Short mmCIF file of C-alpha atoms and ligand atoms in Angstrom, two decimals:
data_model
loop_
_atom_site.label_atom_id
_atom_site.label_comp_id
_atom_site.label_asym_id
_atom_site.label_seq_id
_atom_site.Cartn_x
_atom_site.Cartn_y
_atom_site.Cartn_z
CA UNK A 311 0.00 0.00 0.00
CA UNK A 312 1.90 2.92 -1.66
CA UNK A 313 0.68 6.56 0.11
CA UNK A 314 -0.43 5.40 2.94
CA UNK A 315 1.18 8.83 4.97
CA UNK A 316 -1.59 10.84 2.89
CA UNK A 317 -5.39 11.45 3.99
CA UNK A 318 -6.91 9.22 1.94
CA UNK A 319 -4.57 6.10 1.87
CA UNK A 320 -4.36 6.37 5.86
CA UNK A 321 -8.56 7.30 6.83
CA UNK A 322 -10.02 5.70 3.89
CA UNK A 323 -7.74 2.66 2.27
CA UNK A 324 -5.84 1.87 5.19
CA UNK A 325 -8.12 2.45 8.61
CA UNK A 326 -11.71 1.73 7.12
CA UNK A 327 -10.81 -0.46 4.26
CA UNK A 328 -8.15 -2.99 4.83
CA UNK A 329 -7.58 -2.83 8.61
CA UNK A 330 -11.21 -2.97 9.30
CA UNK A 331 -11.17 -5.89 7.15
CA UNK A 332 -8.82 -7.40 8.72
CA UNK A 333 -10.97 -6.82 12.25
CA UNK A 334 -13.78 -8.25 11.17
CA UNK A 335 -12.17 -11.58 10.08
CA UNK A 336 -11.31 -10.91 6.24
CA UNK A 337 -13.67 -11.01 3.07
CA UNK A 338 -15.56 -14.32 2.41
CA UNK A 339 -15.86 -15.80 -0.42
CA UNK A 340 -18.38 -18.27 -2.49
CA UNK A 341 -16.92 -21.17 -0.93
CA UNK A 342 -16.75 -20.14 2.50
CA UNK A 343 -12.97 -19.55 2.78
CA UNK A 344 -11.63 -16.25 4.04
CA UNK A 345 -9.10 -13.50 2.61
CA UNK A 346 -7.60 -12.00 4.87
CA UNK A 347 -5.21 -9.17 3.61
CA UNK A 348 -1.61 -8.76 4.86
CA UNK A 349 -0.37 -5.12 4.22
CA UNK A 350 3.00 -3.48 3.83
CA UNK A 351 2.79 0.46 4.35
CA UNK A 352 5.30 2.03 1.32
CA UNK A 353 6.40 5.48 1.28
CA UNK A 354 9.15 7.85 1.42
CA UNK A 355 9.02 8.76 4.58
CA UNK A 356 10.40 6.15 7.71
CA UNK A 357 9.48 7.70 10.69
CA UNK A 358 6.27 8.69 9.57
CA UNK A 359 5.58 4.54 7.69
CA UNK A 360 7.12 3.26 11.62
CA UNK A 361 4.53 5.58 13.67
CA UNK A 362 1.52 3.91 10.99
CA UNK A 363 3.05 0.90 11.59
CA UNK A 364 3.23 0.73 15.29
CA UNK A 365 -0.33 2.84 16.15
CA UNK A 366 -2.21 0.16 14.25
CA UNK A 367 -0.38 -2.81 14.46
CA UNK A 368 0.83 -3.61 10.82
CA UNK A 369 4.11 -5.61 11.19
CA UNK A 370 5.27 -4.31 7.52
CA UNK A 371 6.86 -1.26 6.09
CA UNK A 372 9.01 0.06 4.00
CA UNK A 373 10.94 2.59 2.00
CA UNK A 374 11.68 0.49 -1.21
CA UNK A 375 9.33 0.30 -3.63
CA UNK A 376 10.74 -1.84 -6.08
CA UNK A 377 12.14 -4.23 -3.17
CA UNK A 378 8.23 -4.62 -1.88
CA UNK A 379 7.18 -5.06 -5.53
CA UNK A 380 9.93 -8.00 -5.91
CA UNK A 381 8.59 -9.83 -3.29
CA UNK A 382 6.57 -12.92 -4.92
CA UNK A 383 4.49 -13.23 -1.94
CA UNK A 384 2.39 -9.75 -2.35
CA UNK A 385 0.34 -10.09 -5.07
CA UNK A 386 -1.72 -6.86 -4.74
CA UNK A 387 -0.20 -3.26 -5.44
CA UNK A 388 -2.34 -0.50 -4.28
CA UNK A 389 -1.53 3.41 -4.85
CA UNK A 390 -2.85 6.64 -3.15
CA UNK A 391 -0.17 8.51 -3.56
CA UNK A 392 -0.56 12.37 -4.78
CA UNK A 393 -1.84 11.88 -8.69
CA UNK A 394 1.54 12.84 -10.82
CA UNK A 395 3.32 10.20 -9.26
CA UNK A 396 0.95 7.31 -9.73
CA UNK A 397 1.16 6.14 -13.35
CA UNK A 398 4.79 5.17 -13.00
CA UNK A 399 4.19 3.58 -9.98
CA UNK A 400 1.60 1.39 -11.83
CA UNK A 401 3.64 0.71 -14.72
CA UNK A 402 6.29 -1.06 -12.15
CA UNK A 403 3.62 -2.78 -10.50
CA UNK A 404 2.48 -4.37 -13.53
CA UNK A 405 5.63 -5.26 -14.95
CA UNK A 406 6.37 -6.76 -11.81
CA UNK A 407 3.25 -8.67 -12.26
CA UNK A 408 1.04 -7.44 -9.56
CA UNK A 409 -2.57 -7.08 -9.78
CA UNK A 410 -3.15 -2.99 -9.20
CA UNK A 411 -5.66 -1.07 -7.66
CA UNK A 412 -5.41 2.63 -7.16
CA UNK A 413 -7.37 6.47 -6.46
CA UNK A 414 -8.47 8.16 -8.96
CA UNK A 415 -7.51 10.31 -11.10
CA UNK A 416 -5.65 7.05 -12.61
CA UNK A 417 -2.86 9.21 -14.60
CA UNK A 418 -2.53 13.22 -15.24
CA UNK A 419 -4.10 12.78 -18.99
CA UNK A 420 -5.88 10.15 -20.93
CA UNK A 421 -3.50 8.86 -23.40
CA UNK A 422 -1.36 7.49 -19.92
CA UNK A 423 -4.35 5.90 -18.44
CA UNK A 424 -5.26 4.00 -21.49
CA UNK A 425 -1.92 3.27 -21.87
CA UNK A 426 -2.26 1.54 -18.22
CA UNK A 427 -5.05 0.00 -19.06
CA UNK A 428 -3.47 -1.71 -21.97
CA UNK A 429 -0.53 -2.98 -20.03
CA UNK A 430 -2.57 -4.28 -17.39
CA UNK A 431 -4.46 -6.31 -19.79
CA UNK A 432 -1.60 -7.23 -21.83
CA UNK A 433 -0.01 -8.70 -18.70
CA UNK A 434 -2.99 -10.21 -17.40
CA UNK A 435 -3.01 -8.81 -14.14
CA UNK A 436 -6.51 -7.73 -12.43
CA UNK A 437 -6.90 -3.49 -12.26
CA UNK A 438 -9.23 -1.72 -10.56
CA UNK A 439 -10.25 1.91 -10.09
CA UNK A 440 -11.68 3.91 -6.88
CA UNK A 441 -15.11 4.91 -7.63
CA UNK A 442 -16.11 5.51 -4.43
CA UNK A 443 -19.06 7.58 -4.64
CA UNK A 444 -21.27 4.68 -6.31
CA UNK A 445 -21.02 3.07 -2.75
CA UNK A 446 -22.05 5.94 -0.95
CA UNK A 447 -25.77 5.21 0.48
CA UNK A 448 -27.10 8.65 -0.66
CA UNK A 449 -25.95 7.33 -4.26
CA UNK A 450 -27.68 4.01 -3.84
CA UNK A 451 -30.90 5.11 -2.89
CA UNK A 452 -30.78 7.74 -5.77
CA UNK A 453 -29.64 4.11 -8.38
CA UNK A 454 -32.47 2.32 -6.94
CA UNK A 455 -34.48 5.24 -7.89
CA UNK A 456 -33.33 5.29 -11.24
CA UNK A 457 -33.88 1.49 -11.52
CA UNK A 458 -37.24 1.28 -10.37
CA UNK A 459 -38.55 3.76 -12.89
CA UNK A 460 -39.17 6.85 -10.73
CA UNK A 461 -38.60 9.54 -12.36
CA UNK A 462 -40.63 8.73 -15.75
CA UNK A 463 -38.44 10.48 -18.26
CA UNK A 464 -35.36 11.67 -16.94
CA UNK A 465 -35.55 15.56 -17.91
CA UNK A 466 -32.19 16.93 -16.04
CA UNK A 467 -29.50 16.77 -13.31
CA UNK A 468 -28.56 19.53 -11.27
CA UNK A 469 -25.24 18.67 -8.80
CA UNK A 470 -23.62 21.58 -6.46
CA UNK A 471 -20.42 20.24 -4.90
CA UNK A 472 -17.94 21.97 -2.77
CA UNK A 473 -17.24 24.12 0.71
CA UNK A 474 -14.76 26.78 1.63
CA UNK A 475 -10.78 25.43 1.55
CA UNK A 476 -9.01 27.53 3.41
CA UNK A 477 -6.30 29.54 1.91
CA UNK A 478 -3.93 28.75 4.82
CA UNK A 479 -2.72 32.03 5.93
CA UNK A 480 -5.35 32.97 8.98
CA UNK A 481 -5.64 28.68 9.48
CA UNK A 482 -4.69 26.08 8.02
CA UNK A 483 -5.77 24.75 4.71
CA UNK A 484 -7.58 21.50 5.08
CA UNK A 485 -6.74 20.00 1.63
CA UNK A 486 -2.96 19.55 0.53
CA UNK A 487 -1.21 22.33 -1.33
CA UNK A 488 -0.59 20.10 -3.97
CA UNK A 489 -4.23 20.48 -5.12
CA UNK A 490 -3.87 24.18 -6.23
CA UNK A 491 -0.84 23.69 -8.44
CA UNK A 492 -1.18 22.52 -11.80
CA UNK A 493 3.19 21.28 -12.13
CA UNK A 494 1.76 18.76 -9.25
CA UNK A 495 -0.98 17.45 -10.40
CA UNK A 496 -3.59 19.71 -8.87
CA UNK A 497 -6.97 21.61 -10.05
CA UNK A 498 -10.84 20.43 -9.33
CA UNK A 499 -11.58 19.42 -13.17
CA UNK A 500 -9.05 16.34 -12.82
CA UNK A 501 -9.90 15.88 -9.28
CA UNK A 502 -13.73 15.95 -9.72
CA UNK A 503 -14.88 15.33 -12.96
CA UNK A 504 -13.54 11.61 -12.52
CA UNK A 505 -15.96 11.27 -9.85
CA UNK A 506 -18.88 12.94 -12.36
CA UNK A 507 -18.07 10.69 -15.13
CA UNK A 508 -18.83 7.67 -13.49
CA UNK A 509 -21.32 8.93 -11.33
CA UNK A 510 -23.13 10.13 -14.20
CA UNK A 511 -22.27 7.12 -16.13
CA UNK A 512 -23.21 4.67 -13.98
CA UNK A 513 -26.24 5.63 -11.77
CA UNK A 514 -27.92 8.77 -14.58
CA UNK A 515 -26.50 7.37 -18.14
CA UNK A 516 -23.58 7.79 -20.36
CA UNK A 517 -22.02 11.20 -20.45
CA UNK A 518 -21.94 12.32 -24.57
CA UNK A 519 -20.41 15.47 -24.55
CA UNK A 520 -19.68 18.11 -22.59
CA UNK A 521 -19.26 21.70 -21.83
CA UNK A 522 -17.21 23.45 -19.18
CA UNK A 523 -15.86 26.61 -18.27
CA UNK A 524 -13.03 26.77 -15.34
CA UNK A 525 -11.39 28.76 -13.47
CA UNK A 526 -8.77 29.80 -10.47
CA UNK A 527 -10.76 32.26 -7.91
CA UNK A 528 -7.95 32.14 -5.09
CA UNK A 529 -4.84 33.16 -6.77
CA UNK A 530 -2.70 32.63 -3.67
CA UNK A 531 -2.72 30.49 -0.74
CA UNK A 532 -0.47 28.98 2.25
CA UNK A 533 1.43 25.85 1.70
CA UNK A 534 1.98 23.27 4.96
CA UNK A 535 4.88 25.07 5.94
CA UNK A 536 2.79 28.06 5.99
CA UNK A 537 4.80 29.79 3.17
CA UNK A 538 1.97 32.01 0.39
CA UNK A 539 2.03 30.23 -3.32
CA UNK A 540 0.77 31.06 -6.49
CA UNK A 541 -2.10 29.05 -7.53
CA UNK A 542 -1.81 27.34 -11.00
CA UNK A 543 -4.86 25.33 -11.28
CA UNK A 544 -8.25 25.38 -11.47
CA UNK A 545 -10.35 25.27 -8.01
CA UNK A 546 -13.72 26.24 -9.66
CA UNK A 547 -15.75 24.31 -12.47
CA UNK A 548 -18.95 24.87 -13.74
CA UNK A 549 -19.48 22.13 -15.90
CA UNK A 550 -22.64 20.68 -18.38
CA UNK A 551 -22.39 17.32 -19.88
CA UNK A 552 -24.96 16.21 -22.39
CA UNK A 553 -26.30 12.46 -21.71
CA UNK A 554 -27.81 9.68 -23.42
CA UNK A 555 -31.09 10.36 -24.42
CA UNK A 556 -30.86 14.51 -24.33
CA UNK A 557 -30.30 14.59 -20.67
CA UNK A 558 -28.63 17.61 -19.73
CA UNK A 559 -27.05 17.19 -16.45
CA UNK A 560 -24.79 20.57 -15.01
CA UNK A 561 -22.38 20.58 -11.92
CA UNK A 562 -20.72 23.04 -10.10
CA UNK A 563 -17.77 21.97 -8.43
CA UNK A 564 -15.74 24.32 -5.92
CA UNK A 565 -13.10 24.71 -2.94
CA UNK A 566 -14.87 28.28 -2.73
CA UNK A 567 -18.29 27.72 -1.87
CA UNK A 568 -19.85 28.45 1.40
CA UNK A 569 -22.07 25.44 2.10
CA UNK A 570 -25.77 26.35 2.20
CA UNK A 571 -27.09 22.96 1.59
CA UNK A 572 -27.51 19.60 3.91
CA UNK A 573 -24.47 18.05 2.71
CA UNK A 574 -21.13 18.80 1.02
CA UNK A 575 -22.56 17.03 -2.33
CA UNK A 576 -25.93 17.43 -3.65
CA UNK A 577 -27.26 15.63 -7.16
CA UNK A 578 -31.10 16.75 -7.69
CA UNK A 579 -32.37 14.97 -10.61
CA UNK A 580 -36.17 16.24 -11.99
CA UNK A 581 -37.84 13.78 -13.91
CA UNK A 582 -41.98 13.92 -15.49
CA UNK A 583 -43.02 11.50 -12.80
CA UNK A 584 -41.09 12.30 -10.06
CA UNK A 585 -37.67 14.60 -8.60
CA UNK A 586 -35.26 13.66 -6.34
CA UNK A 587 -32.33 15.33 -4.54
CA UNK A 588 -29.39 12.95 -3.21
CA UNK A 589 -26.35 13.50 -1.05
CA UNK A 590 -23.71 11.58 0.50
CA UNK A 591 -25.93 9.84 2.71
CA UNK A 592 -29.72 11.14 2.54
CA UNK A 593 -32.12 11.44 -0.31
CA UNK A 594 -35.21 13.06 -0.46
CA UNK A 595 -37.88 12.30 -2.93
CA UNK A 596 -41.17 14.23 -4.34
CA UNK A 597 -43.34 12.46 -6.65
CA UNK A 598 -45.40 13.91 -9.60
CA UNK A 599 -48.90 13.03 -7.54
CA UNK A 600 -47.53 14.91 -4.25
CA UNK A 601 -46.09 17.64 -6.51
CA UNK A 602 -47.20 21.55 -4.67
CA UNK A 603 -48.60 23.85 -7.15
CA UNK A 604 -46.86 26.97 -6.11
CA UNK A 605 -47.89 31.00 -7.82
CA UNK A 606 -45.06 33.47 -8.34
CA UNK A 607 -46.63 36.20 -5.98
CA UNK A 608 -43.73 38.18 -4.20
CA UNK A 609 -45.96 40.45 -2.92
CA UNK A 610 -47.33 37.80 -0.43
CA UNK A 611 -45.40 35.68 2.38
CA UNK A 612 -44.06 32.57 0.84
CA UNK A 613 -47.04 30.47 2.04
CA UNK A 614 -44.82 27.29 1.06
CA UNK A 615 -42.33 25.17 3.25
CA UNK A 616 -40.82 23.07 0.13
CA UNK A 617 -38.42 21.47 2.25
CA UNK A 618 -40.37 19.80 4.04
CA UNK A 619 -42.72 18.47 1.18
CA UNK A 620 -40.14 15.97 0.33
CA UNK A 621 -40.20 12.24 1.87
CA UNK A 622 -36.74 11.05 3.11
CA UNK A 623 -36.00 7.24 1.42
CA UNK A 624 -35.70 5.08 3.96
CA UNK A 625 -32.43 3.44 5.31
CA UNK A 626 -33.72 -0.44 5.10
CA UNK A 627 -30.20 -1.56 5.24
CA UNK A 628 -27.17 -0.61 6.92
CA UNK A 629 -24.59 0.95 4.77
CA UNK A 630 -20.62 -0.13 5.57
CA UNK A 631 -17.94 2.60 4.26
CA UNK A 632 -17.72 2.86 0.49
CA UNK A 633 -14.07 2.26 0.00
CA UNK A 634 -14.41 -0.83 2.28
CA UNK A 635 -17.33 -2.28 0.16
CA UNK A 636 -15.19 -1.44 -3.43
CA UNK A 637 -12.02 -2.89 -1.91
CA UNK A 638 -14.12 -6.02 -0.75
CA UNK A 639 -15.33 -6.07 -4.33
CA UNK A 640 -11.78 -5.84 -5.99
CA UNK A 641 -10.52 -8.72 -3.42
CA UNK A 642 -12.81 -11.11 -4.77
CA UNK A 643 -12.59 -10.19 -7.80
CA UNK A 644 -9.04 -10.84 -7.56
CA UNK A 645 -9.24 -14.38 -5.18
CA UNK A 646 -12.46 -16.02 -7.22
CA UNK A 647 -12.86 -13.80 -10.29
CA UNK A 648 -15.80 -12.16 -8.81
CA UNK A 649 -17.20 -9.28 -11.63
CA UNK A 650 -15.93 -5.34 -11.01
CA UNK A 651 -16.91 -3.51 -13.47
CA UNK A 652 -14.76 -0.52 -11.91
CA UNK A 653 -11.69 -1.70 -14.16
CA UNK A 654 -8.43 0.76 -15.58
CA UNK A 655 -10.76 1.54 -18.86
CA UNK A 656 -13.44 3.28 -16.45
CA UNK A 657 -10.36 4.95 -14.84
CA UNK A 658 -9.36 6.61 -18.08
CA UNK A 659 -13.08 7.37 -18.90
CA UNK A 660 -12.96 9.77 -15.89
CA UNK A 661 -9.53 11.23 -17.24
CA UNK A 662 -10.86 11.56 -20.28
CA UNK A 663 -13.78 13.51 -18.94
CA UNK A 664 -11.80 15.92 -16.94
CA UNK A 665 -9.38 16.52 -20.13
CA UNK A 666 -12.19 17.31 -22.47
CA UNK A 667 -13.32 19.76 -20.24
CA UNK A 668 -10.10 21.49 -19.80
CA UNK A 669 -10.20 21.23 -23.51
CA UNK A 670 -14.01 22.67 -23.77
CA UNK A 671 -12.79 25.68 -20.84
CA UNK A 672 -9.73 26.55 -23.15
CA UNK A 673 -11.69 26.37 -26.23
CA UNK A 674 -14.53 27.93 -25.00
CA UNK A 675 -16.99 24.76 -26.79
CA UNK A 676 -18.53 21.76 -26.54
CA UNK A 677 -16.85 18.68 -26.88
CA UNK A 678 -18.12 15.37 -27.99
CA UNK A 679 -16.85 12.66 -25.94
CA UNK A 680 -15.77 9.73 -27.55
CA UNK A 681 -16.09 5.87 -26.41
CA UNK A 682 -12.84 4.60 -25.02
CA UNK A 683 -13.02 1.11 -25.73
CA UNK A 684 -9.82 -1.61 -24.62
N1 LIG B 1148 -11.69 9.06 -3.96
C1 LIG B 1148 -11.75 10.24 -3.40
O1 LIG B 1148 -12.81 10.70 -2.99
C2 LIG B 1148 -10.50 11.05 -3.22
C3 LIG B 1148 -10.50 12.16 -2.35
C4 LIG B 1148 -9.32 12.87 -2.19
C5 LIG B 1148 -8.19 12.51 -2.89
N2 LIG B 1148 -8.22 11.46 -3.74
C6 LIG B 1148 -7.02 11.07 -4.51
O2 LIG B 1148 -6.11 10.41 -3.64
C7 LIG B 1148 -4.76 10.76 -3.97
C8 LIG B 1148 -4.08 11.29 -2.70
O3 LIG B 1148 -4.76 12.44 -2.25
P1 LIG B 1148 -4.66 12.93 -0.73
O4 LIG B 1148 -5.65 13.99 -0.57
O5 LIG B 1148 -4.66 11.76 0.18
O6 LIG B 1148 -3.20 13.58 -0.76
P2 LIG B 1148 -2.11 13.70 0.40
O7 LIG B 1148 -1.24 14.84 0.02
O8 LIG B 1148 -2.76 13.73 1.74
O9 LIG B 1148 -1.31 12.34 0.31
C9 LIG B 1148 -0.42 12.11 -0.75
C10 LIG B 1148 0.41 10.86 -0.50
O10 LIG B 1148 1.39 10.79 -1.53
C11 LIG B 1148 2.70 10.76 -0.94
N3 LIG B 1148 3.68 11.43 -1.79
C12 LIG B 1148 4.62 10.79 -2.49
N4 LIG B 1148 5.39 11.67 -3.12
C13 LIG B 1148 4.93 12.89 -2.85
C14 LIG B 1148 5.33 14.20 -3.23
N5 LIG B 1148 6.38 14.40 -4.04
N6 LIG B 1148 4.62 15.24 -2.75
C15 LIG B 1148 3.56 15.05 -1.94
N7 LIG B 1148 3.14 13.81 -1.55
C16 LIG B 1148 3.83 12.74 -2.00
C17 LIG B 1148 2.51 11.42 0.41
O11 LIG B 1148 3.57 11.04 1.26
C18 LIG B 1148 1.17 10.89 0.83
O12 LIG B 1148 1.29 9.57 1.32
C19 LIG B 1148 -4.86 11.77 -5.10
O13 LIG B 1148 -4.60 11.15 -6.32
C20 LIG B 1148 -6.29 12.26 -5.06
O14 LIG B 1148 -6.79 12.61 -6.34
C21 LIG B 1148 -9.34 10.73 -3.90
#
């Protein structure tokens, strides 16, 4: 487990994923048997790997890369290290002959993560993307939705995602400095619209083409040492894709919105027989037959509470973290060939997102976005 010193390879991959795994006894599979992984923290930093190692009780670590990755015993590489650095971490994994599994965004631009894709097949190792927000319970209940036949005709998507970052001078930022600087790998379109292309993809339908116009609202902020950079990339997207079918779905992504909503992601999606707004964990539903039948009239107190003419969907199951449920996935997939559809070709479908709408920002157009196929 490469990155494991970073927020999400330590809280996510490491503490709620595979050591929580490990607590409850390992994955089980069709025949009864259980996995249980055996990790070894990589990274640059010693003291930092040892203090991992030691508060949580993982008796391996290292330094060495390519020594962990010649060690026939591990068959599994996993990287969540910051984004520029991951495709040639990959590439050594698979030519060492380790099945791979990684964060997204799987490489900076497209023609790398198809090129990933191809050498992961070629090799015939198993690869596997995070998609994380498909296994988030707000998402579910809004796919089950979708499934059932809901909405009627699905007429358009509305998502606002984002919440104040802060620049680091007054306190401290709470995302990594990396993130505003383009030479690193940073900016929201390649962070985010990975996570829109498969969301889209997968629970709405296929993205077509798409339209998006960027931009960089904080020009400076404080690094971890508390020293002021420029910022190079983009923190602020306001992006509309066109679907399958004529859907027209828009998102606005930012690290400089003040939250005025019940969670940090909202997707509302309106529909001729029904609407329904979804977050990260709720979703609230209003059906054509309990639909209000409001009158512009300023001049009168609103005599509507809208809010609270929505019905919350129901829990009826209890939802375990949604890295911990995709890494279960990709561990039987990998011990008994268990389907995961969340493969190194959906990877580079988000890159490819987040590239054409670089592409559309700089351009100022819409783009038509092509099928990537193996
Ligand atoms: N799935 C999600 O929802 C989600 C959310 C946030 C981040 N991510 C992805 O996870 C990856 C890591 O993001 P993070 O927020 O955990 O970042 P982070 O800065 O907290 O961690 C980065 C990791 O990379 C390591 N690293 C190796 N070389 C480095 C270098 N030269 N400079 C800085 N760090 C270096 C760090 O030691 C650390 O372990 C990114 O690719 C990001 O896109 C995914």
């Amino acid at each position: 487990m490469n990155g494991v010193t970073g927020r999400m390879g330590l809280n996510q991959h490491l503490v709620r994923s595979i050591l929580a795994i490990r607590k409850q006894g390992g994955v089980v599979l069709a025949d009864g048997t259980r996995l249980m992984p055996d990790p070894i923290l990589v990274g640059r930093n010693a003291a930092k790997l040892e203090q991992i190692a030691k508060e949580h009780g993982v008796a391996r670590w290292t330094t060495g890369l390519r020594g962990a990755l010649a060690d026939q015993s591990d068959s599994l590489y996993f990287d969540a290290q910051v984004t520029a650095l991951r495709a040639t971490s990959v590439e050594m994994a698979i030519a060492a002959g380790k099945h791979v599994y990684c964060e997204k965004p799987l490489a900076k631009d497209s023609a790398t993560a198809m090129q990933l894709a191809t050498q992961a097949k070629a090799a015939g190792v198993k690869h596997g993307v995070v998609q994380d927000k498909l296994f988030l319970p707000g998402m579910i209940k809004l796919k089950r939705l979708v499934d059932n036949g809901f909405f009627g005709r699905i007429l358009s998507v509305r998502g606002e995602f984002g919440y104040w970052v802060f620049e680091g001078d007054l306190q401290p930022s709470q995302r990594p400095s990396w993130n505003y600087r383009k030479q690193d790998g940073g900016g929201i379109i390649l962070d985010m619209f990975c996570h829109w292309r498969y969301v889209l993809d997968h629970i709405i339908r296929r993205v077509r083409a798409v339209q998006c116009l960027g931009g960089t609202v904080i020009p400076e902020r404080w690094d971890e040492q508390g020293n002021p950079y420029p910022c190079t990339a983009d923190d602020t997207a306001y992006g509309t894709f066109e679907l399958e079918g004529g859907i027209v779905a828009q998102i606005n992504s930012s690290w400089s919105f003040r939250v005025y909503r019940d969670e940090l992601f909202s997707l509302q999606v309106d529909g001729t027989l029904g609407s329904a707004v979804a977050g990260l964990r709720e979703c609230r539903t209003q059906s054509k037959v309990n639909t209000p039948r409001p009158v512009w009239n300023p001049d009168v107190e609103n005599p509507f509470r809208f809010r609270e003419q929505w019905k919350v969907a129901p829990e009826n199951e209890t939802f375990d973290n949604a890295f911990k449920v995709q890494w279960e996935m990709f561990l039987r997939h990998i011990a008994e060939d268990a389907p995961f559809p969340h493969d190194f070709l959906e990877g580079a479908r988000g890159v490819q997102l987040a590239e054409l709408g670089l592409k559309s920002w700089h351009e100022r157009r819409w783009i038509d976005v092509p099928e990537l196929e193996a």
